CSV table of C-alpha atoms in Angstrom, one decimal:
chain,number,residue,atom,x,y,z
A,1,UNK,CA,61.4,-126.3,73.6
A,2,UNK,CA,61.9,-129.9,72.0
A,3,UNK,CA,65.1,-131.9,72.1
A,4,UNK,CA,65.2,-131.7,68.5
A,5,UNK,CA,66.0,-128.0,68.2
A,6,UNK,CA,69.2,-128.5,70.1
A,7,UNK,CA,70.9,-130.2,67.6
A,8,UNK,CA,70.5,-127.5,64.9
A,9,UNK,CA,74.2,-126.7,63.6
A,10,UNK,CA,75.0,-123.2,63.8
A,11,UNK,CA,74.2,-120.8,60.9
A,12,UNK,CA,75.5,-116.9,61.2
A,13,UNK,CA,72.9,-115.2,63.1
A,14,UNK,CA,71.5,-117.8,65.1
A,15,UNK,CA,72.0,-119.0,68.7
A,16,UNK,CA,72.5,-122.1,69.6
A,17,UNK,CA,73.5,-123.8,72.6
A,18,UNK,CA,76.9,-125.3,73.0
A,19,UNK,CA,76.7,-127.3,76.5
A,20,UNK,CA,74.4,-130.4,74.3
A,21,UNK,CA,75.8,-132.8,72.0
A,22,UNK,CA,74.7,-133.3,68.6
A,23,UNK,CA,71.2,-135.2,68.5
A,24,UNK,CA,70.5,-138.2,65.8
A,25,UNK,CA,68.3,-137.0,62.8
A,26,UNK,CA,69.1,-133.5,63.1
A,27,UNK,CA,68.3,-131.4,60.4
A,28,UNK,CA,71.0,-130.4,57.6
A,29,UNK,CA,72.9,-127.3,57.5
A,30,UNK,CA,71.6,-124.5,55.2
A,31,UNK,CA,68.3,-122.7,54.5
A,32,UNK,CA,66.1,-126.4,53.6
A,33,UNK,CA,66.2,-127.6,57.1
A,34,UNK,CA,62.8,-128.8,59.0
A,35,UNK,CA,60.7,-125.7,59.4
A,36,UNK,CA,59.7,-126.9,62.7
A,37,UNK,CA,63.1,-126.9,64.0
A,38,UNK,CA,63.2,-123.5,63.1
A,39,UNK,CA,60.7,-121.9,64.9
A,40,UNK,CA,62.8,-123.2,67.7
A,41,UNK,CA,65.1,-120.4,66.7
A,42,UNK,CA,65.4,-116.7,67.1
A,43,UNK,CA,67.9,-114.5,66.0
A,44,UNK,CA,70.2,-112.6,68.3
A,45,UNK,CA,71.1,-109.0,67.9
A,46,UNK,CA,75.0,-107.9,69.0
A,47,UNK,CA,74.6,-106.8,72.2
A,48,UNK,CA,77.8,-105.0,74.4
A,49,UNK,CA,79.5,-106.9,76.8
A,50,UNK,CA,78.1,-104.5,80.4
A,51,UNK,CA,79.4,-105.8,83.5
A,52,UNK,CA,76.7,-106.7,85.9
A,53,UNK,CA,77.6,-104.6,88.9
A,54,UNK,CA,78.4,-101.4,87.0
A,55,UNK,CA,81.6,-100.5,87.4
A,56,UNK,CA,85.6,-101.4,87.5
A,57,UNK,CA,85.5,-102.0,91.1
A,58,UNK,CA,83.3,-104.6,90.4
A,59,UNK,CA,85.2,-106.7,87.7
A,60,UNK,CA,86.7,-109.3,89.9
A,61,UNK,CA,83.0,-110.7,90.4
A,62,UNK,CA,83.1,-112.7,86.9
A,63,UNK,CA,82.0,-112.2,83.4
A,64,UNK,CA,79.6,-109.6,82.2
A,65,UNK,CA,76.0,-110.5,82.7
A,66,UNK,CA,72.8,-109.2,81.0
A,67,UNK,CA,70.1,-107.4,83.8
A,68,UNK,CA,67.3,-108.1,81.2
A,69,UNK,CA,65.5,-110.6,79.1
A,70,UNK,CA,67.3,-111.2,76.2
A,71,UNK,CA,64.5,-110.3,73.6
A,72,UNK,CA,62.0,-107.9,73.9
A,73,UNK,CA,59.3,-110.7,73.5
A,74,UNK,CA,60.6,-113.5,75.8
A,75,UNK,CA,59.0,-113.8,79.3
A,76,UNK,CA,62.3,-113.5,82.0
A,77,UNK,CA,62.0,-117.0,84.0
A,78,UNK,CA,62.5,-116.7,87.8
A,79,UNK,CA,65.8,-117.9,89.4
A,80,UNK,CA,65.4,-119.4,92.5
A,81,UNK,CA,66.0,-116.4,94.2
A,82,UNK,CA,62.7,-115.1,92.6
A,83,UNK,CA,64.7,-113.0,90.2
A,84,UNK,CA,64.1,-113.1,86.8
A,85,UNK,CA,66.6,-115.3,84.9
A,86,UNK,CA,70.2,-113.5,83.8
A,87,UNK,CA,69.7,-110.7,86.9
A,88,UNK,CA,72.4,-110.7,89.7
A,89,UNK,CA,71.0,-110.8,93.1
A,90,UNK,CA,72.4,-108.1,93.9
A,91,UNK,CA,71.2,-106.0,91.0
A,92,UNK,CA,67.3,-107.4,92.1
A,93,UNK,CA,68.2,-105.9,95.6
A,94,UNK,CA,69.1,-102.9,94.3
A,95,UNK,CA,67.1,-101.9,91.3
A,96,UNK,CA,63.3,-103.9,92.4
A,97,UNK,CA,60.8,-104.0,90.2
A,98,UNK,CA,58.1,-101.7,90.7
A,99,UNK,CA,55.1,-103.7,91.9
A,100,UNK,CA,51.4,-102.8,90.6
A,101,UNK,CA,49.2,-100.2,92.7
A,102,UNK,CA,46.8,-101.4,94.1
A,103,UNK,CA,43.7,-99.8,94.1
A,104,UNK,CA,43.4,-97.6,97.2
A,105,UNK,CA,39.5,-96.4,98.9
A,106,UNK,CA,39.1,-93.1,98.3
A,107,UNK,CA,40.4,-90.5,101.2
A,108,UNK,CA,37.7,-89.4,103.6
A,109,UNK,CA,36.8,-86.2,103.6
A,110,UNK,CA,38.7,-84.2,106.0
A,111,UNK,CA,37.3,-81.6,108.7
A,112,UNK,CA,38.5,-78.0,109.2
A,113,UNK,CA,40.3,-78.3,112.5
A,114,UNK,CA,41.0,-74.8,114.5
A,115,UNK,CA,44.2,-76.0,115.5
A,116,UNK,CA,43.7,-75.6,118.9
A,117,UNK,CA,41.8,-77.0,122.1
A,118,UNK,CA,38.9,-75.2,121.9
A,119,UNK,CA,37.7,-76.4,125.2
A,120,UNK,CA,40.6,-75.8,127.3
A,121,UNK,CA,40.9,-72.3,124.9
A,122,UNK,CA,37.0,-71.3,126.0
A,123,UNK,CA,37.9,-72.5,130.0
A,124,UNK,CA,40.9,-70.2,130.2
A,125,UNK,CA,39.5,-67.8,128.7
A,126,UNK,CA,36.2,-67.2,130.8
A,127,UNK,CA,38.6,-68.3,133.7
A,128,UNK,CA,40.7,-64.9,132.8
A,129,UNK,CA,37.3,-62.7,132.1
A,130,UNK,CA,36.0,-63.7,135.8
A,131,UNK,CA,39.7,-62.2,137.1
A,132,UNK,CA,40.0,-59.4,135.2
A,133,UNK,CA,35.7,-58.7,135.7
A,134,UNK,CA,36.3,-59.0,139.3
A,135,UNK,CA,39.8,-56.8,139.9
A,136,UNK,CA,38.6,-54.1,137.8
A,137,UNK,CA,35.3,-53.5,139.2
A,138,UNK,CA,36.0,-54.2,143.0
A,139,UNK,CA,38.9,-52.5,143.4
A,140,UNK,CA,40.9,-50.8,141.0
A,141,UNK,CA,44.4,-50.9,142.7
A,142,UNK,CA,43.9,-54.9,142.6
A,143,UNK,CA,43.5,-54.6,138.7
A,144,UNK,CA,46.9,-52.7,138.2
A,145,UNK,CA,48.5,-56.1,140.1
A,146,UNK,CA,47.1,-58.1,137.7
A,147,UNK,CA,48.7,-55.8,135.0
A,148,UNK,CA,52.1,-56.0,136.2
A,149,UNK,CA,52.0,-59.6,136.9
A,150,UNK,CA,51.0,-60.2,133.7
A,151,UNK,CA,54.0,-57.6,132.2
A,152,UNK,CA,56.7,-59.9,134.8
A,153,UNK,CA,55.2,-63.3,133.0
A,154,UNK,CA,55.3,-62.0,129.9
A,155,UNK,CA,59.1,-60.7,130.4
A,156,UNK,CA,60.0,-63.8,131.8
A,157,UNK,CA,58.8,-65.8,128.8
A,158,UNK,CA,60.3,-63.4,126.0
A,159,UNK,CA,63.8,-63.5,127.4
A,160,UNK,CA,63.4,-67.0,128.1
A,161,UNK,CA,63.1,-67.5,124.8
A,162,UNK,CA,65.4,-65.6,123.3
A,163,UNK,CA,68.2,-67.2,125.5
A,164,UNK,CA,66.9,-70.5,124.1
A,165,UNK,CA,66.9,-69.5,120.4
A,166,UNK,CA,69.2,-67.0,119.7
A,167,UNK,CA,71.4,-67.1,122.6
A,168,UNK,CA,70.4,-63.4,123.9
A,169,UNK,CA,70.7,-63.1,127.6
A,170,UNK,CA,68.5,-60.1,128.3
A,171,UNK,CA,68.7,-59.1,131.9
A,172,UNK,CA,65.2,-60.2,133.1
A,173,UNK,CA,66.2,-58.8,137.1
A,174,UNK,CA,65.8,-55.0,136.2
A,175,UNK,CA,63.5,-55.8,133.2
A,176,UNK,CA,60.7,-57.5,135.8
A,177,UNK,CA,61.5,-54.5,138.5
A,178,UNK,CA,61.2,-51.8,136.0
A,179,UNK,CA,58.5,-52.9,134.0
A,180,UNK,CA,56.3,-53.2,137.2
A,181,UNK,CA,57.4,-49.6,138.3
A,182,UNK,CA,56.2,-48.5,135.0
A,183,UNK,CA,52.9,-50.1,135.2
A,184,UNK,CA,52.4,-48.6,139.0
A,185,UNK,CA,54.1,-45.4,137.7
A,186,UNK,CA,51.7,-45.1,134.5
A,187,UNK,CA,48.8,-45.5,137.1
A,188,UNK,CA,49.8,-42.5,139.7
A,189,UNK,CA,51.7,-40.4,137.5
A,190,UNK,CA,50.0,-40.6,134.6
A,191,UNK,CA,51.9,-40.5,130.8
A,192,UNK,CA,55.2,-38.8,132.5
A,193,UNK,CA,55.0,-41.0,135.3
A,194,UNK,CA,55.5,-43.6,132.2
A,195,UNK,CA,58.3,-42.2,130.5
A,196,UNK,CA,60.7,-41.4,133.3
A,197,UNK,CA,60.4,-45.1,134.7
A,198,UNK,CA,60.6,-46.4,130.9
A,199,UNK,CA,63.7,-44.3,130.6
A,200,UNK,CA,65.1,-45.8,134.6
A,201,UNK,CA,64.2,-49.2,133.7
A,202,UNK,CA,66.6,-49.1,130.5
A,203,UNK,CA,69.4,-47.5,132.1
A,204,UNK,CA,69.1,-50.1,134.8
A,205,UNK,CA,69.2,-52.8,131.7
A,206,UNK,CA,72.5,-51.1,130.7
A,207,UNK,CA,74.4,-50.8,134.3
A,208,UNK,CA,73.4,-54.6,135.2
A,209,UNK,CA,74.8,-56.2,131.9
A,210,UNK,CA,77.8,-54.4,132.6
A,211,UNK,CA,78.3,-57.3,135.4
A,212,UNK,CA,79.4,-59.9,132.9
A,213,UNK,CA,81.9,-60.6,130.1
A,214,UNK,CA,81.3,-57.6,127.2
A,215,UNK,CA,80.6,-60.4,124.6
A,216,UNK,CA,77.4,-60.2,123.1
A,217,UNK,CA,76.8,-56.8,125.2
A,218,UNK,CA,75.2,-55.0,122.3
A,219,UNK,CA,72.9,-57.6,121.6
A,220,UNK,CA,71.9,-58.1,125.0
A,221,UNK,CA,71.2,-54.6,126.3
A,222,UNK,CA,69.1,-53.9,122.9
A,223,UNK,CA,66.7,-57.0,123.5
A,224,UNK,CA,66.6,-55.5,126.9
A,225,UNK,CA,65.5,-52.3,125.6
A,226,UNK,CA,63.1,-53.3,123.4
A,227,UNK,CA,61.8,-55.9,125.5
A,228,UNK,CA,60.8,-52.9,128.3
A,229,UNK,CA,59.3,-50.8,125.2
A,230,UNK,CA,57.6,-53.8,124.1
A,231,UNK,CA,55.6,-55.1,127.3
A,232,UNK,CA,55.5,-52.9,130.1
A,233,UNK,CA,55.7,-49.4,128.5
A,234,UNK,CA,52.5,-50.3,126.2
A,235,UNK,CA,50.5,-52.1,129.3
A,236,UNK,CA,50.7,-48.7,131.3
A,237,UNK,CA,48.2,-47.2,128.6
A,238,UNK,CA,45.7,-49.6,130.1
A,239,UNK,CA,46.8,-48.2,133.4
A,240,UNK,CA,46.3,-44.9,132.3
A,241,UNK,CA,43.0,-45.8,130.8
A,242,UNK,CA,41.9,-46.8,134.0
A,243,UNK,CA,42.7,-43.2,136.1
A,244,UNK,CA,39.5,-41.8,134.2
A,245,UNK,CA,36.5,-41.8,136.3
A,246,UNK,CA,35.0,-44.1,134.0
A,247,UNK,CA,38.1,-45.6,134.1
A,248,UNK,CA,37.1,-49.5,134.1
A,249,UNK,CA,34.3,-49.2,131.7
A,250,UNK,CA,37.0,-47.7,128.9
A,251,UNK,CA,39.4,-50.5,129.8
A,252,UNK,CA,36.6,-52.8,129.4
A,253,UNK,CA,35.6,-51.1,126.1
A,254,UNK,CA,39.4,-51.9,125.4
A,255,UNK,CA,39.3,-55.4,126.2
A,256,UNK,CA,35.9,-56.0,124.6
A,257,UNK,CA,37.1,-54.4,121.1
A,258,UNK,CA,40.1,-56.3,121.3
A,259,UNK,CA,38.5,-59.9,121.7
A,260,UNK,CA,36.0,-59.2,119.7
A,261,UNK,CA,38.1,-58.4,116.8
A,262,UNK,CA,40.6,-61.4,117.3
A,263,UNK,CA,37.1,-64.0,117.5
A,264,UNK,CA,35.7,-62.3,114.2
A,265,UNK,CA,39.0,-62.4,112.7
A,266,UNK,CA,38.7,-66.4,113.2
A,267,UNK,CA,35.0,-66.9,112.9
A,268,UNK,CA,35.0,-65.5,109.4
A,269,UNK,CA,38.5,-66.6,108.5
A,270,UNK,CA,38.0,-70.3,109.5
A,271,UNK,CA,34.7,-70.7,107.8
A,272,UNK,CA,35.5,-68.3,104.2
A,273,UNK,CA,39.1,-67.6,104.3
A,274,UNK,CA,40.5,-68.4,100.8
A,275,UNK,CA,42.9,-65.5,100.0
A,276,UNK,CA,45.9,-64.9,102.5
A,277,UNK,CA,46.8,-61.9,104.4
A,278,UNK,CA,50.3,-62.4,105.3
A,279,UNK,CA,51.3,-66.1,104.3
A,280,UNK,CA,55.4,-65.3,104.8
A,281,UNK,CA,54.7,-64.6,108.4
A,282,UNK,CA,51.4,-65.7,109.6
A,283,UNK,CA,49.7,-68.3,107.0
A,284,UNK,CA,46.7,-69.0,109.1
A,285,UNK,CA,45.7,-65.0,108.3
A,286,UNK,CA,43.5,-64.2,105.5
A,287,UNK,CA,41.7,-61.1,104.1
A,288,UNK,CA,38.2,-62.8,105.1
A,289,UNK,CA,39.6,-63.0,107.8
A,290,UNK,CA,40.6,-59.4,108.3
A,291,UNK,CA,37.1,-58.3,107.0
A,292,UNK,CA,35.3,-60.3,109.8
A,293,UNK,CA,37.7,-58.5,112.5
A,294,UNK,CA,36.6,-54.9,111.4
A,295,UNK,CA,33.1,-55.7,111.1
A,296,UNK,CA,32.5,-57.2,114.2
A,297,UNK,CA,34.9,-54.7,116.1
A,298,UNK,CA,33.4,-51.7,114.5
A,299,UNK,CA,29.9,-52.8,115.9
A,300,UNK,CA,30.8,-53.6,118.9
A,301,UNK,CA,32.5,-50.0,119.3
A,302,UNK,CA,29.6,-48.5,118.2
A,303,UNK,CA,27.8,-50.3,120.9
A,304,UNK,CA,30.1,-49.6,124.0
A,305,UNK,CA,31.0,-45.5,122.7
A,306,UNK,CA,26.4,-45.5,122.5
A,307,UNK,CA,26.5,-47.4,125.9
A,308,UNK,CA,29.2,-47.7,128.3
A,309,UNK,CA,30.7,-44.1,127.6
A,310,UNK,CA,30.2,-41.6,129.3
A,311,UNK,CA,29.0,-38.6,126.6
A,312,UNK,CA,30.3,-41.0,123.6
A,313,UNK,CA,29.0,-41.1,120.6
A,314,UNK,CA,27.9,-44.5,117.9
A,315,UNK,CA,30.0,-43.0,115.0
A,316,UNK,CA,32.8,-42.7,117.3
A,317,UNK,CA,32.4,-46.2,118.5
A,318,UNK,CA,32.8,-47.2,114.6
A,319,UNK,CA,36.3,-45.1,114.1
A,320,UNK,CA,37.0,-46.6,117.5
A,321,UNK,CA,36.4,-50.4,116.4
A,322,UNK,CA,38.4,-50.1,112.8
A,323,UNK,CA,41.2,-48.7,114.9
A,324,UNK,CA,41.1,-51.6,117.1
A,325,UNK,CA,41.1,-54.3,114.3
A,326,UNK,CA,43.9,-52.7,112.2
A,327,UNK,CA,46.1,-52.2,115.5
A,328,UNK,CA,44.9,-55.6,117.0
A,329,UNK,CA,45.9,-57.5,113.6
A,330,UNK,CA,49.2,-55.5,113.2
A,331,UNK,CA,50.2,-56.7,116.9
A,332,UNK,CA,49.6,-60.1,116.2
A,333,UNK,CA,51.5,-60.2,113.0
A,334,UNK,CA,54.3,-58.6,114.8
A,335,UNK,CA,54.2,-61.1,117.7
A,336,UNK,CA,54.3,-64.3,114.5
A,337,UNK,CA,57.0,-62.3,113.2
A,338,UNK,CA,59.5,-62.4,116.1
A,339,UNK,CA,58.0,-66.6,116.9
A,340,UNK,CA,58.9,-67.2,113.3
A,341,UNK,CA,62.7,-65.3,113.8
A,342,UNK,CA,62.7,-67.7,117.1
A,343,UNK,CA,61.3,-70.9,115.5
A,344,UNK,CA,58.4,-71.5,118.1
A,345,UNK,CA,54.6,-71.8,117.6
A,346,UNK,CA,54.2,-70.5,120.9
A,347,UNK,CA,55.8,-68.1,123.8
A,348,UNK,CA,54.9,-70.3,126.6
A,349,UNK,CA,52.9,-73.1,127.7
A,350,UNK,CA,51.1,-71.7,130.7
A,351,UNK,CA,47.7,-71.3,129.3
A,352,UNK,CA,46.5,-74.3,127.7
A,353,UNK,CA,44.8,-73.8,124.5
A,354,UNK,CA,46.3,-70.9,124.2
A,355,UNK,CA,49.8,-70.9,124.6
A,356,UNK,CA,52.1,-68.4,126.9
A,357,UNK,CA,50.8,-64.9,128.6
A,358,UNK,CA,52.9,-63.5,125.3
A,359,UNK,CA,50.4,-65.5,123.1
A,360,UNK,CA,47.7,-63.4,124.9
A,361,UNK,CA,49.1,-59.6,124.9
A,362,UNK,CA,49.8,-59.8,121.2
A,363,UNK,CA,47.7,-58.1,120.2
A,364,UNK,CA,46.1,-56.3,123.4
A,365,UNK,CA,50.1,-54.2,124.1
A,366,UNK,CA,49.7,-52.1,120.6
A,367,UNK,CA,46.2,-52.0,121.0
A,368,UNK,CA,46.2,-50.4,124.8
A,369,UNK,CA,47.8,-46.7,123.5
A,370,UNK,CA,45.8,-46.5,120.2
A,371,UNK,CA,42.3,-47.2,122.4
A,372,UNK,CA,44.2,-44.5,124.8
A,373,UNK,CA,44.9,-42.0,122.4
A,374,UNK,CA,41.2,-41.9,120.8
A,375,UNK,CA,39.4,-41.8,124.5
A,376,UNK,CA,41.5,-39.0,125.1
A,377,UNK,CA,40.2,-37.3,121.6
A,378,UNK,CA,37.0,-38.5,122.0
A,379,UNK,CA,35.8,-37.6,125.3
A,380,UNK,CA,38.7,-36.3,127.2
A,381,UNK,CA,41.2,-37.9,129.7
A,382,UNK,CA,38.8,-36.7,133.0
């Protein structure tokens, strides 16, 4: 801006600067002055008096200030702070001006992942086949250990957790007794052998909570109860399974149908899942997902009733393998559902890439009786 311009006298509308003395050979008052000197000149609209800092508490920090350039064409000039002109400092601090984006590479396209360590998954697992393989053809009595050591694990961790997460002290003493009785019972006595331990084991759940304060008792002793319904009472159908004189080829059967139907279920559902099955309680489900678990179960029924069975039949084998995937997919929603009530992503940590034992029986425990039941209706209990 020239010197001139400063000395311009003030007319009603205009701004001039008051802090510069008048300037020789300034133009006259009054519409005829220089046109030069007044395109130094804008006018100024009435603008509010707004204190800077936005409130009363504030007023002591001086006159108001404006926190923008004064018209909508001029350019704000940078303080030294590297504000622009008429801003507080503070006001910069707290109201920054948005800085351009800058043009970002384009996001790399990002692979499926299973969530899992599929290595130390596939290890376990053919580490687990290779025990189970070897206890249930050598020597069945072995096999029924393994049963109820599994059952004691898989108590342990369920209580364990539910002491973490919901403060529930289920009694794990007579839970870990009884729940091996059962199994052992299941195997000698058969369904009635079963029941009656079942029925001992919760009593004993009842009588040994009765050693501590009676707060929380209720909730206690019920975990208790369902806990020995939940684990050990549905492992002594694979007991049971195994009395038969082709007892370890229908257990087997059991265990094939089961693992066969959990690794369609994620074949199919990793590769084409799209629509979900459950999303409020398991969102990794999906109905391709469900689709791939019968499939592949009911043809690998088909398969063992043709060929492992004693007088079984293919068409049974297929009634067999839907059963299997409906009651194999039920169990492991039911097993998310209780993790989601706890707030875990896992039971345990003792099988790596896996999880707990727990992560494991999900859905083999409602599975056992179902696979049971249609043996018995297939091709009799003998």
């Amino acid at each position: 801006m020239n010197d001139s311009s400063w000395g311009a006298p003030p007319q009603a509308g205009y701004w001039v600067p008051s802090d510069r003395g008048p300037v020789q050979g300034a133009a006259p008052a009054g519409p005829a002055y220089d046109a030069h000197n007044a395109q130094q000149t804008r006018p100024m609209p009435i603008v509010p008096d707004v204190p800077a800092y936005g409130g009363d508490q504030d007023d002591d920090r001086g006159a108001a200030r404006l926190g923008g350039p004064l018209f909508r064409d001029d350019t704000p000039q940078t303080s030294s702070y590297g504000t622009p002109e008429g801003t507080s400092y503070r006001t910069a601090q707290q109201n920054p001006e948005p800085m351009p984006d800058a043009p970002q590479p384009a996001p790399a396209p990002q692979k499926k992942s299973a969530g899992r360590d599929l290595g130390a998954a596939i290890g376990v697992g053919v580490g687990l086949g290779a025990v189970i393989i070897a206890s249930l053809f050598v020597v069945k009595a072995v096999f029924v250990g393994v049963i109820a050591v599994a059952v004691v694990v898989g108590l342990w961790e369920l209580t364990s957790r539910l002491q973490e997460r919901k403060a529930i002290k289920a009694p794990l003493v007579p839970l870990a007794v009884g729940g091996a009785a059962m199994v052992v019972a299941g195997y000698v006595r058969g369904a009635e052998g079963a029941w009656v331990a079942m029925a001992l084991t919760a009593l004993a759940v009842l009588v040994w909570r009765m050693t501590e304060p009676p707060e929380g008792y209720l909730k206690d002793v019920t975990a208790g109860v369902f806990a020995a319904f939940y684990i050990p009472f549905l492992a002594t159908f694979v007991a049971m399974m195994l009395t038969a004189d082709d007892g370890a080829r229908r257990v087997l059967t059991f265990l094939l149908l089961a693992v066969v139907s959990d690794t369609g279920a994620y074949a199919v559902g990793w590769r084409f899942g799209r629509h979900k099955l459950a999303p409020r309680i398991s969102p990794g489900k999906t109905r391709e997902g469900l689709l791939g678990a019968v499939t592949f179960a009911m043809a690998a029924g088909a398969l063992c009733l043709e060929f492992l069975i004693d007088d079984g039949t293919w068409w049974q084998g297929l009634l067999l393998g839907l059963a299997v995937a409906a009651s194999a997919t039920l169990g492991d929603l039911g097993e998310s559902m209780i993790k989601r009530d706890l707030g875990i992503k896992d039971m345990g940590t003792l099988l790596p890439g896996h999880g707990g034992i727990m992560d494991r029986l999900d859905s083999l425990l409602p599975t056992a009786p179902v696979v049971w039941l249609l043996m018995v209706l297939f091709v009799g209990s003998a």
